[in-house]
Amino acid sequence: MTIRIPLHRQVFSSQTTVLLSSGALTVTAWKYASGVEAISLENSRGHLIVLPYQGQMIWSAVFDDRKLTMENFFTEPQPSRDILGTYGCFMFHAGLLRNGCPTPEDTHPLHGEMPCAPMDSAWLEFDDTDGDTKITLTGEYHYIAGFGDHYRAHPSVTLRAGSALFDIGLSVRNLSGKPMDLMYMAHMNYAYVPQGRFVEPLGIGEIAVRTSVPAHVHPTEQWKGYMARLSENPRSLTRLETPEFFEPEIVSFLRDPGVDEKGFAHFFLEHPEGTAFYTRYAPREFSHATRWILHDPNYHVAGFVLPATCDPEGYLAEKAKGNVRQLAPQEEAHFSVQTGLLNAREYQIHLNAIR
């Protein structure tokens, strides 16, 4: 049976409030000093902190005492309508009408309108059907522009009892009478793991390194030299062992990943001690994927796979490449990703099941 618990802003204050406690799962609510509301979804292995009214971005993820979130200088989320004003989260929903790094000719903000969208509503769903105890935070964002686009989006995140894996979802329906552009990326900002190794047991058809330079990237001569070598052999980047070459960022496009019998692609960032970060997604939903690595004085991040409907090159560039998807009037698109941490035993079980 599923129990729905509406969330109201009056619940959130500087004091932490327990909203639900089932023994296996606990949900608490509070408000940061910045004024941003937060929800913690907690099980026996760790927790997620989600911002229910600010794009439902996942601010923080910690499991088995390991921080999954990128290193950054934000101590808490900030109220902002664009992602640059609070770029310190574990995951945000990038898009939906526009996405990626805008070129000088583009008019959209970095990664579009959804990352910090002011949600219209939020609620919890608790379900313990057949012993599968789980808690979902979801909500609704209604976008409407006069003489423009009109859609309704539902982001979600689901945590199960006893697991360090969790599900991230998004559905969007075009409510306009005209076709709607759709550009979406599940932008997961994983922690940089020194000596971490990229593992794709089913292979990747093609890897291409981004050669364009966005406005926020300021290349050094050392970086230019490394990029020239990497562009000739994109598959040579298999480990996080040369941080001096990851400033500024390295962005690679991952094409045609291998899939299992159910149509899922599997990506791992293996840690030296045998654990791993993990992401599973269906290429039938996400036609593209990106890898983002950065190691500078302020940010350490290893986004080992960011599933998407397009590359993150901005609207005009993606439109020219034919990568901007169209949603027909009343059409709905659904996206789902499973991600999180695997301990050493779980990692080996996953690898053996996939191979």
Coordinates of C-alpha atoms in Angstrom, one line a residue:
M1 CA 0.0 0.0 0.0
T2 CA 1.2 3.5 -0.9
I3 CA 0.7 6.3 1.6
R4 CA 0.9 9.9 0.2
I5 CA 2.1 12.6 2.6
P6 CA 1.7 16.2 1.3
L7 CA 4.5 18.7 2.1
H8 CA 3.7 22.2 3.1
R9 CA 6.2 25.0 3.5
Q10 CA 4.9 25.6 7.1
V11 CA 6.6 22.3 8.1
F12 CA 10.1 23.7 7.4
S13 CA 11.9 25.7 10.0
S14 CA 15.4 26.0 11.5
Q15 CA 14.5 23.1 13.7
T16 CA 14.7 19.6 12.3
T17 CA 11.3 17.9 12.2
V18 CA 10.7 14.2 11.8
L19 CA 8.0 13.6 9.2
L20 CA 8.2 9.8 9.0
S21 CA 9.9 7.0 10.8
S22 CA 9.3 3.4 9.9
G23 CA 12.3 1.8 11.5
A24 CA 13.9 1.1 8.1
L25 CA 13.4 4.6 6.7
T26 CA 13.3 8.1 8.3
V27 CA 12.4 11.4 6.7
T28 CA 13.2 14.7 8.3
A29 CA 12.6 18.3 7.2
W30 CA 14.3 21.6 8.0
K31 CA 15.2 25.0 6.5
Y32 CA 18.8 26.1 5.9
A33 CA 20.0 29.5 7.2
S34 CA 19.9 30.6 3.5
G35 CA 16.1 30.0 3.6
V36 CA 16.2 26.9 1.3
E37 CA 13.9 24.0 2.5
A38 CA 15.4 20.5 2.7
I39 CA 14.3 16.9 3.1
S40 CA 16.5 14.1 4.3
L41 CA 15.7 10.6 3.2
E42 CA 17.6 8.2 5.4
N43 CA 18.1 4.4 5.7
S44 CA 20.5 2.2 7.5
R45 CA 23.3 2.9 5.1
G46 CA 23.1 6.6 4.6
H47 CA 21.0 9.5 3.4
L48 CA 20.0 11.9 0.6
I49 CA 19.3 15.6 1.1
V50 CA 16.8 16.8 -1.5
L51 CA 15.5 20.4 -2.0
P52 CA 11.8 19.9 -2.5
Y53 CA 11.0 23.4 -3.8
Q54 CA 14.2 24.2 -5.7
G55 CA 14.1 21.9 -8.7
Q56 CA 14.1 18.9 -6.4
M57 CA 17.8 18.8 -6.9
I58 CA 19.7 16.3 -4.7
W59 CA 21.9 18.5 -2.7
S60 CA 23.9 15.8 -0.9
A61 CA 24.4 12.0 -0.9
V62 CA 26.3 10.0 1.8
F63 CA 26.3 6.2 2.1
D64 CA 28.5 3.8 4.0
D65 CA 30.2 7.0 5.4
R66 CA 31.3 8.0 2.0
K67 CA 30.5 11.3 0.4
L68 CA 29.2 10.8 -3.1
T69 CA 29.0 14.5 -3.9
M70 CA 31.5 16.7 -5.7
E71 CA 33.9 18.8 -3.7
N72 CA 32.9 22.4 -3.9
F73 CA 32.9 25.6 -1.8
F74 CA 29.2 25.9 -1.1
T75 CA 28.5 25.1 2.5
E76 CA 24.7 25.1 2.0
P77 CA 22.3 25.5 -0.9
Q78 CA 21.5 29.1 -1.9
P79 CA 18.2 30.4 -3.2
S80 CA 18.8 30.9 -6.9
R81 CA 16.9 30.7 -10.2
D82 CA 20.1 29.5 -12.1
I83 CA 22.4 26.6 -11.3
L84 CA 25.6 28.8 -11.1
G85 CA 24.2 30.5 -8.0
T86 CA 24.3 27.3 -6.0
Y87 CA 26.6 24.9 -7.9
G88 CA 27.4 22.4 -5.2
C89 CA 24.8 19.7 -5.4
F90 CA 25.0 16.0 -6.1
M91 CA 22.4 16.0 -8.9
F92 CA 20.2 18.4 -10.7
H93 CA 17.6 18.0 -13.6
A94 CA 19.2 19.9 -16.5
G95 CA 16.9 21.2 -19.2
L96 CA 14.1 21.0 -20.2
L97 CA 13.5 23.5 -23.0
R98 CA 17.2 24.3 -23.3
N99 CA 20.3 22.6 -22.0
G100 CA 24.0 22.6 -21.9
C101 CA 26.6 25.4 -22.1
P102 CA 25.2 28.3 -24.1
T103 CA 27.3 29.7 -27.0
P104 CA 27.5 33.5 -27.3
E105 CA 24.6 33.3 -29.7
D106 CA 22.4 31.4 -27.3
T107 CA 20.0 33.2 -24.9
H108 CA 19.4 30.5 -22.4
P109 CA 21.1 30.1 -19.0
L110 CA 23.6 27.3 -18.3
H111 CA 21.6 24.0 -18.3
G112 CA 18.2 25.7 -18.8
E113 CA 15.3 26.5 -16.5
M114 CA 14.7 23.3 -14.6
P115 CA 17.8 22.9 -12.2
C116 CA 16.4 25.5 -9.7
A117 CA 12.8 25.6 -10.8
P118 CA 10.4 26.9 -8.1
M119 CA 8.3 23.8 -7.6
D120 CA 4.5 24.3 -7.3
S121 CA 4.0 21.3 -5.0
A122 CA 5.9 18.5 -3.3
W123 CA 4.9 15.3 -1.5
L124 CA 6.2 12.0 -0.1
E125 CA 5.1 8.5 -1.1
F126 CA 5.8 5.6 1.4
D127 CA 5.3 2.1 0.1
D128 CA 6.0 -1.3 1.7
T129 CA 4.3 -3.5 -0.8
D130 CA 5.6 -7.1 -0.8
G131 CA 8.4 -6.2 1.7
D132 CA 9.9 -3.6 -0.7
T133 CA 10.0 -0.7 1.7
K134 CA 10.7 2.6 -0.1
I135 CA 10.2 6.3 0.2
T136 CA 9.8 8.6 -2.8
L137 CA 10.0 12.4 -2.8
T138 CA 8.2 13.9 -5.8
G139 CA 6.4 17.0 -6.9
E140 CA 5.1 19.1 -9.7
Y141 CA 6.5 22.1 -11.7
H142 CA 4.1 23.9 -14.0
Y143 CA 5.9 26.0 -16.7
I144 CA 3.9 28.4 -18.8
A145 CA 5.0 31.4 -20.9
G146 CA 2.6 33.6 -22.8
F147 CA 2.8 32.9 -26.5
G148 CA 5.4 30.2 -25.6
D149 CA 5.8 26.8 -24.1
H150 CA 3.6 25.1 -21.6
Y151 CA 4.5 21.9 -19.8
R152 CA 4.2 20.0 -16.5
A153 CA 7.2 18.2 -15.0
H154 CA 7.4 15.6 -12.2
P155 CA 10.9 14.9 -10.8
S156 CA 11.3 12.1 -8.2
V157 CA 13.9 10.3 -6.1
T158 CA 13.3 6.9 -4.4
L159 CA 15.3 5.4 -1.6
R160 CA 14.8 1.8 -0.4
A161 CA 15.5 0.2 2.9
G162 CA 19.0 -1.1 3.3
S163 CA 20.3 0.0 -0.1
A164 CA 22.9 2.6 -1.1
L165 CA 21.4 2.7 -4.6
F166 CA 18.5 5.0 -5.4
D167 CA 16.2 5.8 -8.4
I168 CA 16.0 9.3 -10.0
G169 CA 13.1 9.9 -12.3
L170 CA 11.6 12.7 -14.4
S171 CA 8.4 12.9 -16.5
V172 CA 7.3 15.8 -18.6
R173 CA 4.1 16.4 -20.5
N174 CA 3.7 19.0 -23.3
L175 CA 0.5 20.9 -22.4
S176 CA 0.8 23.2 -25.4
G177 CA -1.1 22.8 -28.7
K178 CA 2.2 23.1 -30.5
P179 CA 5.3 20.8 -30.5
M180 CA 7.8 21.5 -27.7
D181 CA 11.6 21.3 -27.8
L182 CA 13.0 18.9 -25.2
M183 CA 16.6 18.7 -24.0
Y184 CA 17.2 16.8 -20.7
M185 CA 20.2 15.6 -18.8
A186 CA 20.4 13.8 -15.5
H187 CA 23.3 15.8 -14.3
M188 CA 25.1 13.7 -11.5
N189 CA 28.1 15.4 -9.9
Y190 CA 30.0 12.5 -8.4
A191 CA 33.0 12.9 -6.1
Y192 CA 36.4 12.7 -7.7
V193 CA 38.1 9.4 -6.6
P194 CA 41.9 9.5 -6.9
Q195 CA 43.0 6.4 -8.9
G196 CA 39.4 5.6 -9.7
R197 CA 38.9 3.5 -12.8
F198 CA 36.1 3.8 -15.4
V199 CA 34.5 0.4 -16.0
E200 CA 31.9 -0.3 -18.7
P201 CA 31.5 -4.1 -18.8
L202 CA 29.4 -4.0 -22.0
G203 CA 31.6 -1.5 -23.8
I204 CA 31.1 1.8 -25.5
G205 CA 30.7 2.1 -29.2
E206 CA 32.5 5.5 -29.5
I207 CA 34.1 8.1 -27.3
A208 CA 34.7 11.6 -28.5
V209 CA 36.3 14.4 -26.7
R210 CA 34.7 17.9 -26.8
T211 CA 36.9 20.2 -28.8
S212 CA 34.7 23.4 -28.4
V213 CA 35.6 25.6 -25.5
P214 CA 32.6 27.1 -23.5
A215 CA 32.9 30.7 -22.2
H216 CA 33.4 29.6 -18.6
V217 CA 36.5 27.5 -19.5
H218 CA 39.9 29.2 -19.7
P219 CA 42.4 26.8 -21.2
T220 CA 46.1 26.6 -20.2
E221 CA 48.9 25.5 -22.5
Q222 CA 49.3 22.3 -20.5
W223 CA 45.6 21.6 -20.9
K224 CA 45.7 22.3 -24.6
G225 CA 48.6 19.8 -25.1
Y226 CA 46.8 17.1 -23.1
M227 CA 43.6 17.7 -25.0
A228 CA 45.4 17.3 -28.3
R229 CA 46.7 13.9 -27.2
L230 CA 43.4 12.8 -25.7
S231 CA 41.5 13.8 -28.9
E232 CA 43.7 11.4 -30.9
N233 CA 43.1 8.6 -28.4
P234 CA 39.9 9.3 -26.4
R235 CA 39.9 5.8 -24.8
S236 CA 43.2 6.4 -23.1
L237 CA 41.5 8.2 -20.3
T238 CA 40.6 5.2 -18.1
R239 CA 41.7 6.4 -14.6
L240 CA 41.6 9.5 -12.4
E241 CA 45.4 9.6 -12.0
T242 CA 46.5 12.9 -13.7
P243 CA 44.5 15.6 -11.8
E244 CA 47.0 18.3 -13.2
F245 CA 45.4 17.7 -16.6
F246 CA 41.8 18.1 -15.4
E247 CA 41.9 21.8 -15.0
P248 CA 40.0 23.1 -16.8
E249 CA 37.4 20.4 -17.4
I250 CA 37.5 17.4 -19.6
V251 CA 34.3 16.6 -21.4
S252 CA 33.8 13.4 -23.4
F253 CA 30.7 12.2 -25.4
L254 CA 29.9 8.5 -25.0
R255 CA 28.1 7.0 -28.0
D256 CA 26.3 3.7 -28.4
P257 CA 27.0 1.9 -25.0
G258 CA 26.4 -1.8 -24.9
V259 CA 23.2 -2.9 -23.2
D260 CA 22.0 -6.0 -21.3
E261 CA 19.1 -8.2 -22.3
K262 CA 16.7 -5.7 -20.7
G263 CA 18.1 -2.8 -22.6
F264 CA 20.1 -1.2 -19.8
A265 CA 23.6 0.3 -20.0
H266 CA 25.9 0.0 -16.9
F267 CA 28.7 2.3 -15.8
F268 CA 31.0 2.1 -12.8
L269 CA 33.6 4.3 -11.2
E270 CA 35.7 1.7 -9.4
H271 CA 37.5 2.7 -6.2
P272 CA 41.0 1.4 -5.3
E273 CA 39.6 -0.4 -2.3
G274 CA 37.1 -2.4 -4.4
T275 CA 33.9 -0.4 -3.9
A276 CA 32.3 1.5 -6.8
F277 CA 29.9 4.3 -7.8
Y278 CA 27.3 3.0 -10.2
T279 CA 24.8 4.2 -12.8
R280 CA 22.3 2.3 -14.8
Y281 CA 20.1 3.8 -17.5
A282 CA 18.2 2.8 -20.7
P283 CA 19.6 4.3 -24.0
R284 CA 16.1 4.0 -25.4
E285 CA 15.2 6.9 -23.0
F286 CA 18.6 8.7 -23.1
S287 CA 20.1 8.7 -26.6
H288 CA 23.3 10.5 -25.4
A289 CA 25.7 10.4 -22.5
T290 CA 28.5 12.7 -21.3
R291 CA 31.5 12.3 -19.0
W292 CA 32.7 15.3 -17.1
I293 CA 35.9 15.5 -15.1
L294 CA 37.2 18.6 -13.3
H295 CA 40.0 19.0 -10.6
D296 CA 40.8 22.5 -9.7
P297 CA 41.3 24.4 -6.5
N298 CA 37.6 24.8 -5.9
Y299 CA 35.9 21.9 -7.5
H300 CA 36.7 18.1 -7.7
V301 CA 34.2 16.2 -9.7
A302 CA 34.0 12.9 -11.7
G303 CA 30.7 12.8 -13.5
F304 CA 31.5 9.4 -15.0
V305 CA 28.3 9.2 -16.9
L306 CA 25.6 11.9 -17.4
P307 CA 22.7 10.3 -19.4
A308 CA 20.9 12.8 -21.7
T309 CA 18.8 13.4 -24.8
C310 CA 21.6 15.5 -26.4
D311 CA 25.1 16.7 -25.9
P312 CA 25.7 19.7 -23.6
E313 CA 26.7 22.1 -26.3
G314 CA 23.8 24.6 -26.0
Y315 CA 20.6 24.9 -27.9
L316 CA 21.8 26.3 -31.2
A317 CA 24.6 23.8 -31.6
E318 CA 22.4 20.8 -30.7
K319 CA 19.6 22.0 -32.9
A320 CA 22.1 22.2 -35.8
K321 CA 23.2 18.6 -35.1
G322 CA 19.6 17.3 -35.0
N323 CA 19.8 16.5 -31.3
V324 CA 16.8 18.5 -30.0
R325 CA 13.9 16.2 -29.4
Q326 CA 10.3 17.2 -30.1
L327 CA 7.4 16.5 -27.9
A328 CA 4.0 16.5 -29.7
P329 CA 1.0 18.2 -28.0
Q330 CA 0.0 16.2 -24.9
E331 CA 2.9 13.8 -25.4
E332 CA 4.7 12.7 -22.3
A333 CA 8.3 11.6 -21.9
H334 CA 9.7 9.5 -19.0
F335 CA 13.3 9.2 -17.8
S336 CA 14.7 6.9 -15.1
V337 CA 18.2 6.4 -13.7
Q338 CA 19.4 4.0 -10.9
T339 CA 22.6 5.2 -9.3
G340 CA 24.6 5.2 -6.0
L341 CA 27.3 3.2 -4.2
L342 CA 28.1 -0.5 -4.2
N343 CA 30.2 -2.1 -1.5
A344 CA 32.9 -4.5 -2.7
R345 CA 30.7 -7.5 -2.6
E346 CA 27.8 -5.8 -4.3
Y347 CA 30.1 -4.5 -7.0
Q348 CA 31.3 -8.0 -7.9
I349 CA 27.7 -9.3 -7.9
H350 CA 26.7 -6.6 -10.3
L351 CA 29.7 -7.2 -12.6
N352 CA 29.0 -11.0 -12.7
A353 CA 25.3 -10.5 -13.4
I354 CA 26.1 -8.2 -16.3
R355 CA 28.9 -10.1 -18.0

